[in-house]
């Protein structure tokens, strides 16, 4: 069998975004591959018709936002047009070539059919004074000159925005509709606010707006139900992931997140009774978050559908619990029960009255499509997209670990033996720390972990306090306490596993992590010399400067560190840069030059401080790379990143 290699990113395909085709028993899904020659990703629409799988699109492009008409006769999706603007395309199931429906100058997103299938609703983002801008865009390129950006908002940039600084021109999201036959368009919702259309039904729709007197500090939406031309306010104190009306139009199924614990708050489900105007909180009693915030590196083009009606009174939904994402069933009375639990990550879900269609990953399976039959409650696999890879590759299945941390808090995670482990030999170990901090490692395939194990290292990865899929208390515990309880959880994990296995070479330990995991890597090497090598990725080193340079910094520091510039002592206390002079561990610093979430100045400060103290360090800068480098970055740069990680550990960790 082949050992896992860096080049496996070109073999692994991502199966994602299942969509049940109404009234047919069919389901569509996306298959995304990594193209080495073009150094990019392409996704293709596929269909399972009950007998087999059929590929529906063949053009090398990125297909997203798949939706089906209510009668099951048409499918829409968004894809780039000839000008590389995302537009709506339609496939008629009776046959024929796909048709381009929209021709919006700035592209579209978030499309869905009207209830009668005669039109399509979609979102557009338009700049202020867009007519004037269009006149300028029509000029020859040689006449264009650089223009200064006038900034009036705090939310003026975003990671992944226009490079290299992510500065966004001031835009508002509007909702439009287009008649499929005539091509005539109509603006449905627009104004100096951002509109989100959640559901369209016969006689109305559900939408939200972020209109606020103080938009820079507004993190909630106002959710409305429009029927008969009149709007009814449903809720105005939460952000919404989904809002869908039942078939009999009596209830609204909502997935929402309040700000009780800021961004550490569990997303939960409520059922709103349209007649009584009252809501039932369905899932807070589980003390687990709805949906999944799983850290992974191969599951591309995944749409996060959290919940779905399967009848007028029942629905299914996803829950993250104890490192898995599982399927549950609920009803309008607030009753819930698990349908499918296991050591897996359900990262895509859709359903009809007969079955749920799931894309599932495990530690040793990147992703496949499955069907969960509601009548028999049996799970069947519908695709074998990654069969050859899984069959021909030596994949290590991690063992779950669970231990009591310093304060008797139970902490959970996984441990991987090196690929080809031989009894009687000693092996070095690498501890890998996830980002967030409110993400989670899960029972899912992770190429980076498998690669490190294939190179002869044991791998430890846990969910320290702050991680999702556990209690609200557990996920909130990290706020205001960075570098204390979370750090002790990780060190307790290292103690636990090295005490359990005497073949782990305690003198050859490595540590790495990205984003918050990069912060924690920086923190660890400033607090202890226990690790012989470390790799920090897209990290944070200085909370004082982070507050002003990150796209989320001005509120993230107050939410997470519980301090602003009026409390410099606390910001500096939690900053790894303060402890750089203590670092004795050789530290490799990896960072994307266009990272706006954790800007590269964080890496620059750390590198200069370490070098000024003559510490052993290197700084690798990745061009054209945002915070998403390890997940959806250019494949060639993803490979270089993995190569540098392995090189550093090979250089400093001795294998016997």
XYZ file of C-alpha atoms in Angstrom:
656
model
C 0.000 0.000 0.000
C 1.058 3.585 -0.559
C 1.886 5.827 2.344
C 0.126 9.184 2.535
C 2.050 11.844 0.636
C 1.760 15.567 -0.006
C 0.734 14.820 -3.602
C -2.383 13.004 -2.340
C -4.253 16.308 -2.515
C -4.601 15.556 -6.249
C -6.060 12.104 -5.588
C -8.593 13.022 -2.902
C -11.989 14.273 -4.111
C -14.558 16.054 -1.992
C -18.171 14.837 -2.174
C -20.401 17.572 -0.793
C -23.642 19.563 -0.833
C -26.367 16.928 -1.329
C -29.710 18.244 -2.559
C -32.811 16.057 -2.712
C -34.753 16.451 -5.974
C -38.442 16.819 -5.011
C -40.890 14.084 -6.042
C -38.225 11.934 -7.716
C -36.232 10.002 -5.091
C -33.092 11.434 -6.685
C -30.334 13.484 -5.141
C -27.674 15.743 -6.623
C -24.256 16.388 -5.115
C -20.978 18.080 -5.955
C -17.617 16.446 -6.560
C -14.621 18.760 -6.203
C -11.153 17.878 -7.416
C -7.783 19.613 -7.168
C -6.235 20.405 -10.546
C -2.436 20.320 -10.494
C -1.859 21.867 -13.915
C -4.189 24.836 -13.415
C -3.302 25.119 -9.703
C -6.933 25.420 -8.670
C -10.108 23.503 -7.779
C -13.004 22.439 -9.999
C -16.398 21.145 -8.904
C -18.895 19.162 -10.958
C -22.589 18.448 -10.460
C -23.560 14.777 -10.149
C -26.875 12.970 -9.726
C -27.845 9.695 -8.041
C -31.102 8.446 -9.594
C -31.708 5.392 -7.402
C -29.777 3.060 -9.694
C -26.463 4.773 -10.265
C -24.501 7.990 -10.427
C -24.520 10.320 -13.411
C -22.269 13.326 -13.975
C -24.339 16.330 -15.090
C -21.713 19.034 -15.693
C -18.283 18.597 -17.267
C -16.945 22.112 -17.670
C -13.877 22.901 -15.564
C -15.390 25.472 -13.219
C -16.650 25.912 -9.664
C -20.320 24.991 -9.350
C -22.073 26.201 -6.182
C -25.549 26.972 -4.818
C -27.459 24.018 -6.274
C -31.253 24.168 -5.896
C -34.194 22.333 -7.426
C -37.645 23.510 -8.440
C -40.498 22.322 -6.231
C -41.894 20.087 -8.991
C -38.464 18.467 -9.521
C -38.228 19.368 -13.215
C -35.428 21.958 -13.090
C -32.128 22.491 -11.331
C -30.290 25.772 -10.892
C -26.734 26.442 -9.833
C -24.269 29.302 -9.873
C -21.073 29.177 -11.909
C -18.721 31.677 -13.564
C -19.707 33.189 -16.905
C -17.224 34.147 -19.623
C -16.262 37.239 -17.597
C -15.694 35.083 -14.497
C -18.742 36.572 -12.776
C -20.932 34.142 -10.878
C -24.308 33.761 -12.628
C -27.389 31.527 -12.349
C -27.621 28.634 -14.798
C -30.564 26.258 -15.272
C -30.694 22.594 -16.278
C -34.028 21.188 -17.415
C -34.428 17.549 -16.481
C -36.260 16.857 -19.737
C -32.935 17.428 -21.507
C -31.014 20.061 -23.399
C -28.018 22.268 -22.725
C -27.797 24.403 -19.635
C -29.132 27.935 -19.923
C -27.555 31.068 -18.458
C -30.365 32.887 -16.685
C -28.766 35.974 -15.120
C -26.339 38.510 -16.571
C -25.591 40.697 -13.564
C -22.543 42.990 -13.905
C -21.242 42.136 -10.428
C -22.406 38.518 -10.343
C -24.955 36.821 -8.088
C -25.146 34.451 -5.122
C -27.730 32.700 -2.968
C -30.310 31.740 -5.646
C -33.524 29.732 -5.264
C -36.655 28.982 -7.276
C -39.985 30.628 -6.639
C -42.649 28.253 -5.341
C -44.325 27.949 -8.763
C -41.028 27.507 -10.595
C -41.711 30.415 -12.914
C -38.948 32.640 -11.583
C -35.721 32.634 -9.586
C -34.799 34.811 -6.625
C -31.138 35.718 -6.098
C -28.823 38.097 -4.254
C -26.634 40.839 -5.693
C -24.144 43.189 -4.063
C -24.108 46.702 -5.477
C -21.751 49.537 -4.685
C -22.941 52.978 -3.826
C -23.001 55.147 -6.954
C -22.714 51.977 -9.026
C -23.917 53.755 -12.164
C -21.017 56.200 -11.968
C -18.615 53.340 -11.374
C -19.934 51.467 -14.409
C -19.201 54.476 -16.599
C -15.649 54.459 -15.261
C -15.300 50.723 -15.849
C -16.291 51.194 -19.467
C -13.227 53.359 -20.114
C -10.127 51.831 -21.669
C -7.742 50.361 -19.118
C -5.054 52.813 -20.201
C -7.210 55.701 -19.016
C -7.705 54.249 -15.546
C -5.685 55.597 -12.673
C -5.393 54.420 -9.105
C -7.987 55.881 -6.803
C -7.750 56.330 -3.058
C -10.286 54.448 -0.944
C -12.338 56.587 1.404
C -13.023 54.593 4.575
C -15.912 55.474 6.885
C -16.728 52.054 8.380
C -14.855 49.812 10.807
C -16.029 46.761 8.850
C -14.250 47.869 5.714
C -12.082 44.833 4.939
C -12.364 41.082 5.020
C -10.083 38.090 4.764
C -10.343 36.758 1.227
C -11.462 40.180 -0.015
C -9.713 42.015 -2.840
C -5.980 41.581 -2.318
C -3.611 42.289 -0.919
C -5.391 44.294 1.787
C -8.931 42.917 1.606
C -10.469 46.397 1.298
C -14.119 46.231 0.307
C -15.908 49.045 -1.454
C -19.082 49.970 0.374
C -21.788 47.632 -0.871
C -25.246 46.530 0.165
C -26.836 43.178 -0.606
C -30.158 43.313 -2.424
C -32.580 40.601 -3.542
C -33.847 40.396 -7.115
C -36.060 38.032 -9.076
C -35.973 37.049 -12.727
C -38.719 35.531 -14.843
C -37.386 32.322 -16.403
C -39.347 32.713 -19.632
C -39.054 36.433 -20.323
C -35.778 37.181 -18.551
C -37.322 40.271 -16.950
C -35.859 41.210 -13.587
C -37.379 42.903 -10.570
C -35.760 44.247 -7.417
C -37.536 42.671 -4.439
C -35.545 44.009 -1.459
C -33.006 46.840 -1.521
C -31.763 49.809 0.469
C -28.874 51.005 2.612
C -28.764 47.665 4.418
C -27.919 44.036 3.669
C -30.860 41.754 2.902
C -30.794 37.953 3.126
C -33.592 35.894 1.585
C -33.995 32.648 3.521
C -37.079 30.965 2.093
C -39.681 31.502 -0.628
C -43.116 29.938 -0.413
C -46.518 30.310 -2.030
C -47.733 33.768 -1.101
C -44.600 35.148 0.532
C -41.056 34.767 1.760
C -38.805 34.977 4.836
C -35.978 37.476 4.877
C -33.592 39.267 7.226
C -31.881 42.647 7.304
C -28.918 43.972 9.265
C -30.165 47.554 9.323
C -28.850 49.270 12.432
C -28.127 52.714 13.783
C -24.625 51.501 14.659
C -23.672 48.962 11.969
C -20.022 48.599 13.057
C -21.190 47.100 16.351
C -24.265 45.299 15.069
C -23.938 41.510 15.002
C -27.623 40.631 14.773
C -30.308 40.520 12.098
C -33.985 41.339 12.046
C -35.942 38.366 10.696
C -39.243 39.065 8.893
C -42.087 37.028 7.467
C -43.740 38.691 4.461
C -47.216 37.591 3.430
C -49.830 39.561 1.531
C -47.369 42.421 1.114
C -47.077 42.894 4.886
C -44.032 42.228 7.058
C -44.139 40.604 10.479
C -41.033 40.880 12.673
C -40.105 37.430 13.997
C -36.932 38.204 15.933
C -34.323 40.967 16.092
C -31.633 39.795 18.540
C -29.768 36.993 16.764
C -27.891 35.998 13.646
C -29.563 33.338 11.524
C -28.099 30.368 9.698
C -31.422 29.160 8.364
C -35.128 30.000 8.465
C -37.572 27.774 6.558
C -41.359 27.595 6.619
C -43.234 24.310 6.942
C -45.282 22.984 4.039
C -48.564 23.944 5.713
C -47.156 27.416 6.488
C -47.859 27.088 10.208
C -44.311 27.047 11.582
C -40.859 28.425 10.852
C -37.798 26.279 11.564
C -34.924 28.552 12.597
C -31.252 27.918 13.300
C -29.897 30.937 15.135
C -27.150 32.202 17.366
C -27.631 34.800 20.053
C -24.770 36.841 21.523
C -25.149 35.739 25.130
C -21.594 34.362 25.073
C -20.528 36.427 22.049
C -19.070 34.163 19.333
C -18.740 31.300 21.846
C -22.542 30.917 21.973
C -24.014 27.582 20.878
C -26.131 27.831 17.700
C -29.553 26.368 18.464
C -32.900 25.563 16.840
C -36.220 27.226 17.538
C -39.640 26.488 16.075
C -41.790 29.586 15.627
C -45.594 29.239 15.621
C -46.904 31.741 13.080
C -50.396 31.869 14.584
C -49.422 32.317 18.242
C -46.209 34.234 17.439
C -44.349 32.171 20.032
C -41.134 30.166 19.704
C -40.020 26.891 21.257
C -36.306 26.575 21.978
C -35.684 23.009 20.868
C -32.003 22.255 21.332
C -30.474 24.369 24.114
C -31.397 21.548 26.498
C -28.897 19.329 24.642
C -26.087 21.670 25.704
C -24.437 20.991 22.335
C -24.217 23.227 19.243
C -26.369 22.727 16.151
C -24.403 22.272 12.925
C -20.676 21.687 12.640
C -17.582 23.880 12.903
C -15.131 21.085 12.176
C -11.480 21.818 11.416
C -10.458 19.911 8.277
C -8.436 20.417 5.097
C -9.965 18.406 2.225
C -13.761 18.801 2.342
C -14.247 21.466 -0.334
C -17.376 23.316 -1.446
C -19.436 22.202 1.537
C -22.725 24.004 2.203
C -23.679 24.089 5.865
C -27.329 23.048 5.907
C -28.223 22.721 9.591
C -31.888 21.636 9.516
C -34.587 20.514 7.078
C -38.345 19.928 7.203
C -39.406 16.358 6.310
C -43.145 16.885 6.909
C -45.472 19.598 8.189
C -44.594 18.641 11.758
C -41.155 16.995 11.692
C -37.642 17.960 10.701
C -34.077 16.653 10.874
C -31.022 18.573 12.010
C -27.297 18.210 12.721
C -25.648 18.384 16.141
C -21.955 18.494 17.037
C -21.354 16.292 20.052
C -18.194 14.850 21.511
C -16.159 15.230 18.336
C -18.816 13.945 15.924
C -21.518 15.604 13.857
C -24.709 13.547 14.138
C -28.243 13.491 12.726
C -31.266 14.208 14.951
C -35.020 14.377 14.420
C -37.432 16.865 15.965
C -41.056 17.976 15.824
C -43.024 21.194 16.285
C -43.786 20.279 19.894
C -40.093 20.428 20.755
C -39.488 16.682 21.007
C -36.104 15.521 19.703
C -34.182 12.252 19.408
C -30.985 11.066 17.716
C -31.346 9.227 14.412
C -27.747 8.555 13.434
C -24.836 8.723 15.836
C -21.327 7.470 15.205
C -17.658 8.276 14.815
C -18.174 10.490 11.787
C -18.538 14.024 10.514
C -21.791 14.695 8.650
C -20.753 17.849 6.819
C -23.551 17.932 4.231
C -27.258 17.193 4.660
C -30.555 17.467 2.825
C -33.784 15.522 3.188
C -37.215 14.753 1.790
C -40.085 12.868 3.405
C -38.457 9.477 2.794
C -34.789 9.914 3.583
C -31.901 12.148 4.559
C -29.002 12.442 2.142
C -25.683 12.916 3.891
C -22.098 13.533 2.912
C -19.988 11.866 5.568
C -16.289 11.771 6.372
C -14.456 9.573 8.863
C -10.812 9.452 9.952
C -10.090 7.012 7.106
C -12.573 8.216 4.462
C -12.356 11.737 2.982
C -16.044 11.893 1.965
C -18.865 9.939 0.332
C -22.630 10.311 -0.178
C -25.014 8.256 1.956
C -28.767 7.758 2.313
C -30.450 7.396 5.692
C -33.871 5.791 5.260
C -36.400 7.150 7.782
C -38.594 4.041 7.713
C -35.878 1.448 8.297
C -33.411 3.845 9.966
C -30.659 2.208 7.949
C -27.696 3.946 6.333
C -26.567 2.996 2.828
C -23.601 4.295 0.844
C -24.410 5.762 -2.591
C -20.974 6.724 -3.943
C -17.437 5.356 -4.024
C -15.677 8.471 -5.311
C -12.633 7.965 -3.050
C -12.646 4.150 -3.134
C -9.349 3.759 -4.998
C -7.562 6.234 -2.755
C -8.777 4.661 0.480
C -8.081 1.134 -0.769
C -4.578 1.849 -2.055
C -3.373 4.095 0.784
C -2.167 3.216 4.267
C -4.392 5.381 6.458
C -3.988 5.457 10.226
C -7.178 5.274 12.276
C -6.726 7.360 15.432
C -7.752 6.074 18.814
C -9.981 8.327 20.948
C -8.466 9.655 24.157
C -10.204 11.067 27.193
C -8.550 12.315 30.353
C -8.971 14.613 33.343
C -7.168 17.927 33.009
C -5.531 19.911 35.828
C -8.888 20.942 37.348
C -10.628 17.596 36.730
C -12.323 18.888 33.564
C -12.787 16.029 31.102
C -10.955 16.670 27.824
C -11.351 14.597 24.680
C -9.267 14.053 21.563
C -7.413 11.518 19.418
C -4.016 9.880 19.112
C -2.430 8.378 16.002
C 0.402 5.899 15.955
C 2.972 6.432 13.195
C 2.116 4.672 9.949
C 3.909 1.326 9.937
C 4.357 1.390 13.710
C 6.686 -1.350 15.005
C 6.697 -2.477 18.607
C 10.001 -1.993 20.358
C 10.903 1.205 18.525
C 10.720 4.739 19.922
C 8.940 7.446 17.948
C 8.747 11.235 18.153
C 5.316 12.858 18.550
C 3.713 16.000 17.120
C 0.828 17.754 18.894
C -1.487 19.597 16.476
C -3.786 22.403 17.736
C -6.911 23.606 15.915
C -8.005 27.181 15.267
C -11.087 29.088 16.301
C -10.781 28.735 19.199
C -14.439 27.756 18.856
C -13.895 25.069 16.232
C -13.346 21.377 16.863
C -11.287 18.456 15.769
C -13.626 15.649 14.839
C -14.032 12.106 13.608
C -13.154 13.226 10.097
C -10.422 12.785 7.526
C -7.516 15.202 7.976
C -4.781 15.005 5.355
C -2.223 16.968 7.386
C -2.520 14.564 10.329
C -2.249 11.515 8.075
C 0.803 12.989 6.355
C 2.643 13.626 9.626
C 1.863 10.063 10.753
C 3.106 8.738 7.402
C 6.412 10.522 7.983
C 7.022 8.476 11.120
C 5.526 10.627 13.861
C 2.871 9.881 16.420
C 0.190 12.588 16.291
C -1.850 13.965 19.183
C -4.807 16.278 18.602
C -7.380 17.219 21.206
C -10.259 19.616 21.807
C -9.118 21.858 24.687
C -11.579 24.108 26.516
C -12.983 26.579 24.029
C -13.738 23.826 21.489
C -17.234 23.136 20.184
C -19.207 19.865 20.452
C -19.197 19.954 24.255
C -21.106 22.001 26.838
C -21.746 25.745 26.659
C -19.639 26.126 29.793
C -16.757 24.281 28.126
C -16.791 26.347 24.931
C -17.044 29.614 26.877
C -14.276 28.737 29.341
C -11.437 30.035 27.160
C -12.707 33.608 26.910
C -10.595 35.962 28.982
C -8.307 33.058 29.912
C -6.180 32.482 26.789
C -2.959 30.694 27.669
C -4.149 29.352 31.000
C -6.773 26.582 31.116
C -6.474 25.846 27.397
C -2.669 25.642 27.627
C -2.915 23.361 30.654
C -5.400 21.106 28.814
C -2.905 20.621 25.985
C 0.005 19.973 28.328
C -2.153 17.562 30.348
C -2.878 15.711 27.105
C 0.831 15.405 26.384
C 1.383 14.097 29.935
C -1.471 11.616 29.602
C -0.411 10.102 26.294
C 3.345 9.986 27.007
C 2.639 8.267 30.324
C 0.371 5.780 28.574
C 2.831 4.849 25.811
C 6.464 4.434 26.814
C 7.524 4.139 23.163
C 6.876 7.871 22.646
C 10.234 9.644 22.789
C 9.649 12.370 25.387
C 12.831 14.127 24.260
C 11.525 14.449 20.700
C 8.193 16.262 20.865
C 6.897 18.738 18.288
C 3.950 21.116 18.293
C 2.084 22.985 15.564
C -1.207 24.762 14.948
C -2.892 27.430 12.865
C -4.773 30.636 13.680
C -5.746 30.225 17.360
C -3.645 27.057 17.154
C -0.792 29.285 15.966
C -1.368 31.588 18.931
C -1.224 28.585 21.233
C 1.941 27.281 19.565
C 3.569 30.681 20.118
C 2.339 30.692 23.706
C 3.584 27.183 24.433
C 7.154 27.794 23.270
C 7.246 30.954 25.398
C 6.169 29.047 28.505
C 7.988 25.723 28.278
C 11.068 24.136 26.673
C 9.395 20.746 26.571
C 9.075 20.722 22.776
C 12.115 20.244 20.578
C 10.549 21.804 17.435
C 7.506 23.955 16.683
C 5.710 25.257 13.599
C 3.332 28.208 13.996
C 0.880 28.923 11.194
C -1.160 32.103 10.415
C -0.731 32.958 14.063
C -1.362 35.731 16.574
C 1.519 37.117 18.629
C 0.384 40.575 19.789
C -3.200 41.274 20.852
C -2.529 45.024 21.081
C -1.758 45.430 17.383
C -4.161 42.634 16.367
C -7.054 44.739 17.616
C -6.479 47.357 14.955
C -5.143 45.382 11.977
C -7.344 42.262 11.802
C -10.662 42.474 9.960
C -12.324 41.206 13.152
C -9.824 42.567 15.674
C -11.726 45.503 17.115
C -14.467 43.248 18.478
C -12.686 39.883 18.676
C -10.202 41.083 21.304
C -13.023 42.368 23.512
C -15.056 39.194 23.012
C -12.171 36.768 23.528
C -9.485 38.475 25.614
C -12.133 40.581 27.383
C -9.990 43.685 27.012
C -9.560 46.742 24.794
C -6.899 49.423 24.595
C -8.045 50.713 27.952
C -6.535 47.547 29.428
C -3.137 47.224 27.771
C -1.777 45.148 30.628
C -4.283 42.340 29.974
C -3.805 42.437 26.187
C -0.035 42.282 26.640
C -0.229 39.574 29.319
C -2.002 37.261 26.842
C 0.359 38.143 23.944
C 2.985 35.509 23.095
C 5.298 38.285 21.899
C 5.797 39.293 25.537
C 7.449 35.929 26.197
C 9.506 35.662 22.994
C 12.744 36.159 24.913
C 12.025 32.904 26.773
C 11.750 30.791 23.612
C 14.342 28.029 23.306
C 12.389 25.824 20.877
C 13.332 26.156 17.180
C 10.256 27.858 15.686
C 9.197 27.869 12.027
C 6.773 30.704 11.193
C 4.356 30.183 8.256
C 2.057 33.002 7.137
C 0.037 34.120 4.107
C 0.840 37.578 2.797
C -2.842 38.375 2.156
C -4.124 37.060 5.471
C -6.466 39.742 6.834
C -7.885 37.632 9.679
C -4.464 37.210 11.317
C -2.409 39.766 9.381
C 1.168 38.950 8.499
C 2.471 41.732 10.743
C 1.770 39.315 13.600
C 4.356 36.940 12.145
C 6.733 39.778 11.308
C 6.774 41.039 14.888
C 7.415 37.570 16.259
C 10.187 36.808 13.772
C 12.035 40.085 14.393
C 11.783 39.707 18.177
C 13.053 36.130 18.049
C 15.932 37.039 15.742
C 16.867 40.012 17.936
C 17.349 37.538 20.781
C 19.300 35.191 18.470
C 16.648 32.484 18.631
C 16.483 29.646 16.106
C 13.700 30.559 13.683
C 12.687 30.839 10.039
C 9.912 32.884 8.445
C 8.087 31.560 5.349
C 5.812 34.037 3.527
C 3.195 32.662 1.127
C 2.170 35.046 -1.678
C -1.472 35.358 -2.817
C -2.573 33.545 0.333
C -5.343 34.462 2.758
C -6.232 32.890 6.104
C -7.648 29.970 4.083
C -4.242 28.802 2.808
C -4.430 25.352 4.434
C -7.999 24.739 3.297
C -8.719 26.393 -0.056
C -5.399 28.035 -0.879
C -3.569 27.511 -4.154
C -2.702 23.803 -4.336
C 0.963 24.513 -5.138
C 1.255 26.666 -2.018
C -0.635 24.135 0.112
C 1.974 21.579 -0.948
C 4.836 23.932 -0.083
C 3.279 24.571 3.312
C 3.096 20.856 4.109
C 6.629 20.368 2.814
C 7.992 23.049 5.156
C 6.167 21.556 8.155
C 7.601 18.099 7.508
C 11.065 19.530 6.774
C 11.200 21.381 10.098
C 10.174 18.383 12.158
C 12.542 16.119 10.235
C 15.338 18.592 10.933
C 14.850 18.837 14.681
C 13.087 15.659 15.809
C 15.260 12.547 15.839
C 13.730 9.278 14.672
C 15.273 6.089 16.057
